Amino acid sequence: MKISQLLAEDAIASLRSSVHGLSPAEAARRLREYGLNRLEEIARESLFLRFLKELTRFFSMILWVAAALAFLAEWNEPGQGMARLGYAIIAVILISTLFSLWQEYRVERTIAALRELLPQRIEVWRDDTVIQLLVEQLVPGDIVLLEPGAHVPADCRLIEAFGVQVDNATVTGESVPQPRNAAPSEKEELIHASNVLLAGTSVVSGQAKAVVFATGMRTEFGKIARLTQASAEVVSPLRKEITQLSRLIVILAVLIGVIFFSFGLTMGLPFWEDFIFAIGLIVSMVPEGLLPTLTLALVLATQRMAKRKVLIRHLPSVETLGSTTVICTDKTGTLTQNRMTVRQLFLSETFVCPLTDGQQRTLGAHYQPFFRAARLCHDLRENNHQGQTTFLGDPMEIALVEMAQQVLPENEAPHLVDEIPFDASRMRLTTIYDMPEGPTLYSKGAPEALVPLCTGMLVDGTVRPFDHDERQKVFKAQEAMAAQGLRVLAFAYRTLPSQWDRTSPEQDLVFTGLTGLEDPPRPEVPEALRKCQEAGVKVIILTGDHPRTAEAIAREIGLVQSNSPVVVTGERLRGFSDAQLQLALDAPEIIFARVGADQKMSIVQALKQKGHVVAVTGDGVNDAPALKSAHIGIAMGIAGTDVAREAADMVLLDDNFASIVNAIEEGRAVFDNIRKFLTYILTHNVAELIPYLAFALGNIPLPLTPLQVLSIDMGTDSLTALGLGVEKPDPQVMARPPRPQTERLLNWGLALRAYVFLGMIEATGALTAFFFVLYQPALTFGQRLTPTNPLYLKATTACLSGIIVMQIVNVFLCRSPIRSVFSSGLGGNRLILWGVVFEVALILLIDYTAWGNILLGTAPIGSEVWLFLVPFAVGMAVLEEVRKWLVRRDMFPAEIRHGQ
């Protein structure tokens, strides 16, 4: 017989296990025999194939063509140095390819390391103790405990089940959750057995205890090989934009090269000299390092976020965070500490706060059903370790159990008969136990959900009729407790007949009382909310709590400051049309209370229709649709379910709202940093382009050779550009409104600053240095010089050195488009400082070593050239400081100012 056809105890015995779980020694032995519980990864492309793909990318193909043309020129007219240029271009292709592969490897390693910060765990009975175990360490025979929102980690046979429903869509394709129970199944196929939970599926509702019978590739999930690694990589909009921008620059470079090549021929330039010029022009404008720098900026941002307790699951989320305009957040555990304490009781029309020793004895005698409901109506796991009993689960339920334990006798351990699990629509949890007086139902939940089911009321140990007036007193007590910011729960019970109706036992209940639980706000939340307000990010609370409780907490943390905020309940929301909801969302202060998971999704959709970029938090399985619907889904790392984490784009490792604000800050910094290194790269592209235009139009020797251009792009400026890509967030980044979704990376402000302002200043300094060395009294304007002429070599070296000197100054100017370099400082970024050291060392090697002179066509220059360059470098810094001063005083048009 198959395991699904056996009785629960026989199924356990067939796996040589017990209800107490495996011993550690036996579990270790089985782990060695069966291996880790994980799916085999899909074989990746070979390193050689990935290397070939990099060699044939768009940029590389352009450079391959340039190298081929250089070799053709050398073959046709030897001795012009074109072969050396061809080899240099090939070297650039290889270096760029190796760098991209290294970056890809680093990205993979970083993402793998980040995933390890949040390993998937499961509660397992081992040696009569409940422990938290890594999923991949499960073995056949393990007894696992599952609750709503949990992923089923292996193929399991249920041995206890209370209201269990599972989502089998990933394995069977069934779109509707399927009920499961512990009774033997008549079906032979495991995939359809009513008592089997399949690996890869998820628990939608109920509580389950099950024995594992297949792990890893032996599961049904493994057999059909629906591997999550097969999903396609998402290309972010920003990466697409940079790719398009880079291709546009390449197309323009080729077009400009062809135009000036034709112009040179009409001006009478020798063909091969004109050809060299055209190749150099194209090479000078190709942004070889742009895409690798973008990838590095995103990856290092995820590492910084991880240090700030935020795990990014998808790289595109980093950039989207920067434009977030609305955060829809839960209250419990995110805005509050999730450390519940019972502060007040309402029993027999009387408020009790707190429990004294004398009250414990009196109340225990008169209100035993109330405390039994608090003690027994929960989904906690009891863990007995070294003689001590602890509880695992919801902090609210732990607080209720601890309160009840002060009153009830310790030897009570009734048998659980059935359970009706909590869900957002019912807003209550019900358990049924075998008690000495017979089967008894205990229920707890929202007062508005539980009180209508009650016909009796417990008063000093006696059940009295629960009429309309008494109900109104209960609701008034609820309002009073909620106004104090307490989370209010109602409790009820019912002694069932021996043959009770299992379809609808929640009727004719006896109301026993209310509890008010306090969950204090996190101390860092008010400051985080202040940052949101300054940053133009609206925060909306979506909670299942009472409206008064939500409003009281919102006031305490500073989210609500007016006398009349808009508070919308789930019941009221159900009557809203789409237009009414969108209009309601215009309110400056709005709170949604008693809302379900489906209503969260409606709110998110309405905000998106209004043009907002929405981030939403969630922790339960029912929150998954809202998390997927939002631009940024945020799951809880501690209290969140596996399903919620899988649906989310980012995970809060500390469940703290302040961490969301930190993530938005980092997201804004990423976009700013990309603009910084883009400004830096485009600036030296202009300084490289202008000398070529001067050569074509001014009848002068070529001030900068193609090899020297490549030495700047792939050599001297490489580390400093990367340093700008990993800058820390600007102190004022959260004082700006969110970036519009339509705002482009390269706008008029950035283009004017890089091309017209900084680029022209840098080009002027470099060309002036070239002329300073070249036009000595013995040389007349227009006189032709050979490429090996010592004076010409010194002049090109002066031009190259001028660009490097100006770029050293420029890297500090680009650290902020608005703040003065004196406020942003020269330190704080070790990569930039090391980049400057590398830049200085490399230009000295190029200028003053024999191999540098031979390879790049340079010659040593005197100290007078360096001194000549100093005023230009200082002037560039002064002019940029003046520009920033004018920007800070709003003396530029908005379209230019906003592009900074």
Tab-separated table of C-alpha atoms in Angstrom, residues 301-443:
chain	number	residue	atom	x	y	z
A	301	ALA	CA	23.743	49.260	-3.290
A	302	THR	CA	22.139	45.914	-2.398
A	303	GLN	CA	25.101	45.169	-0.122
A	304	ARG	CA	24.716	48.515	1.646
A	305	MET	CA	20.981	47.868	2.029
A	306	ALA	CA	21.663	44.453	3.543
A	307	LYS	CA	23.770	46.172	6.208
A	308	ARG	CA	20.756	48.392	6.883
A	309	LYS	CA	18.480	45.347	7.353
A	310	VAL	CA	16.956	45.329	3.851
A	311	LEU	CA	17.316	42.341	1.548
A	312	ILE	CA	16.786	43.136	-2.133
A	313	ARG	CA	15.498	40.109	-4.049
A	314	HIS	CA	15.430	41.755	-7.507
A	315	LEU	CA	18.050	44.264	-8.671
A	316	PRO	CA	15.528	46.423	-10.612
A	317	SER	CA	13.846	47.186	-7.272
A	318	VAL	CA	16.846	49.286	-6.245
A	319	GLU	CA	16.173	51.953	-8.865
A	320	THR	CA	12.366	51.840	-8.416
A	321	LEU	CA	12.738	52.602	-4.712
A	322	GLY	CA	14.148	56.016	-5.540
A	323	SER	CA	10.892	57.142	-7.172
A	324	THR	CA	8.496	55.755	-4.526
A	325	THR	CA	5.746	58.258	-3.714
A	326	VAL	CA	3.476	56.233	-1.389
A	327	ILE	CA	4.184	53.620	1.286
A	328	CYS	CA	1.236	51.485	2.361
A	329	THR	CA	2.268	49.907	5.633
A	330	ASP	CA	0.814	47.556	8.195
A	331	LYS	CA	0.838	48.676	11.801
A	332	THR	CA	1.651	45.660	13.947
A	333	GLY	CA	5.335	44.789	14.012
A	334	THR	CA	6.272	47.377	11.374
A	335	LEU	CA	5.334	50.653	13.025
A	336	THR	CA	5.180	48.954	16.439
A	337	GLN	CA	7.598	46.679	18.300
A	338	ASN	CA	5.428	43.543	18.057
A	339	ARG	CA	5.989	43.020	21.801
A	340	MET	CA	2.449	42.532	23.053
A	341	THR	CA	1.443	43.014	26.678
A	342	VAL	CA	-2.059	42.685	28.150
A	343	ARG	CA	-2.793	46.101	29.666
A	344	GLN	CA	-6.526	46.019	30.330
A	345	LEU	CA	-9.462	43.605	30.649
A	346	PHE	CA	-13.173	44.252	30.392
A	347	LEU	CA	-15.074	41.664	32.440
A	348	SER	CA	-18.662	41.936	33.670
A	349	GLU	CA	-18.985	45.615	32.687
A	350	THR	CA	-15.823	46.434	34.648
A	351	PHE	CA	-12.327	47.466	33.498
A	352	VAL	CA	-9.530	45.527	35.198
A	353	CYS	CA	-5.952	46.846	34.911
A	354	PRO	CA	-3.632	45.239	35.772
A	355	LEU	CA	-4.150	41.830	37.382
A	356	THR	CA	-3.174	41.690	41.065
A	357	ASP	CA	-2.640	38.476	43.025
A	358	GLY	CA	-6.019	38.833	44.730
A	359	GLN	CA	-7.798	39.508	41.460
A	360	GLN	CA	-6.186	36.437	39.880
A	361	ARG	CA	-7.826	34.141	42.425
A	362	THR	CA	-11.226	35.848	42.214
A	363	LEU	CA	-11.299	36.163	38.444
A	364	GLY	CA	-9.978	32.651	38.015
A	365	ALA	CA	-12.976	31.316	39.896
A	366	HIS	CA	-15.630	33.474	38.189
A	367	TYR	CA	-14.203	33.803	34.679
A	368	GLN	CA	-12.459	30.509	34.066
A	369	PRO	CA	-13.943	30.191	30.509
A	370	PHE	CA	-12.439	33.580	29.619
A	371	PHE	CA	-8.924	32.566	30.675
A	372	ARG	CA	-9.319	29.120	29.115
A	373	ALA	CA	-10.172	30.778	25.799
A	374	ALA	CA	-7.054	32.929	26.116
A	375	ARG	CA	-4.969	29.844	27.000
A	376	LEU	CA	-6.335	27.392	24.446
A	377	CYS	CA	-7.476	29.448	21.443
A	378	HIS	CA	-4.191	29.952	19.583
A	379	ASP	CA	-1.844	28.577	16.936
A	380	LEU	CA	1.313	28.598	19.060
A	381	ARG	CA	3.851	25.799	19.214
A	382	GLU	CA	4.869	24.558	22.656
A	383	ASN	CA	8.548	23.743	22.976
A	384	ASN	CA	9.755	21.751	25.977
A	385	HIS	CA	13.495	22.111	26.390
A	386	GLN	CA	15.411	21.119	29.511
A	387	GLY	CA	12.231	21.166	31.583
A	388	GLN	CA	11.164	24.635	30.448
A	389	THR	CA	8.151	25.311	28.225
A	390	THR	CA	8.389	28.130	25.723
A	391	PHE	CA	6.087	29.209	22.930
A	392	LEU	CA	6.783	29.932	19.280
A	393	GLY	CA	4.408	32.092	17.233
A	394	ASP	CA	2.440	35.325	17.265
A	395	PRO	CA	3.565	37.659	20.110
A	396	MET	CA	-0.075	38.620	20.729
A	397	GLU	CA	-1.058	35.011	21.369
A	398	ILE	CA	2.013	34.491	23.563
A	399	ALA	CA	0.966	37.476	25.718
A	400	LEU	CA	-2.557	36.057	26.099
A	401	VAL	CA	-1.293	32.590	27.053
A	402	GLU	CA	1.132	34.044	29.619
A	403	MET	CA	-1.709	36.074	31.152
A	404	ALA	CA	-3.935	32.997	31.364
A	405	GLN	CA	-1.173	30.884	32.905
A	406	GLN	CA	-1.140	33.205	35.911
A	407	VAL	CA	-4.736	32.201	36.657
A	408	LEU	CA	-5.344	28.657	35.399
A	409	PRO	CA	-3.936	25.452	36.967
A	410	GLU	CA	-0.753	24.261	35.262
A	411	ASN	CA	-1.887	20.665	34.822
A	412	GLU	CA	-4.565	21.471	32.229
A	413	ALA	CA	-3.690	19.822	28.896
A	414	PRO	CA	-6.897	19.026	27.027
A	415	HIS	CA	-6.922	17.328	23.627
A	416	LEU	CA	-7.517	19.506	20.561
A	417	VAL	CA	-10.433	18.072	18.555
A	418	ASP	CA	-10.839	20.584	15.747
A	419	GLU	CA	-9.944	24.090	14.655
A	420	ILE	CA	-11.542	26.712	12.404
A	421	PRO	CA	-8.551	28.839	11.362
A	422	PHE	CA	-8.431	32.605	11.361
A	423	ASP	CA	-8.832	34.446	8.084
A	424	ALA	CA	-9.350	38.062	7.126
A	425	SER	CA	-13.015	37.642	6.234
A	426	ARG	CA	-14.001	35.843	9.484
A	427	MET	CA	-11.691	37.887	11.744
A	428	ARG	CA	-11.742	35.185	14.413
A	429	LEU	CA	-10.104	31.897	15.392
A	430	THR	CA	-12.007	28.981	16.908
A	431	THR	CA	-10.706	25.818	18.604
A	432	ILE	CA	-12.616	22.858	20.026
A	433	TYR	CA	-11.204	20.805	22.934
A	434	ASP	CA	-12.225	17.716	24.884
A	435	MET	CA	-12.841	19.176	28.344
A	436	PRO	CA	-14.028	17.313	31.495
A	437	GLU	CA	-17.492	18.823	30.995
A	438	GLY	CA	-17.588	17.707	27.347
A	439	PRO	CA	-16.470	19.135	23.987
A	440	THR	CA	-16.038	22.896	24.359
A	441	LEU	CA	-15.604	25.589	21.739
A	442	TYR	CA	-13.363	28.585	22.429
A	443	SER	CA	-13.241	31.573	20.087
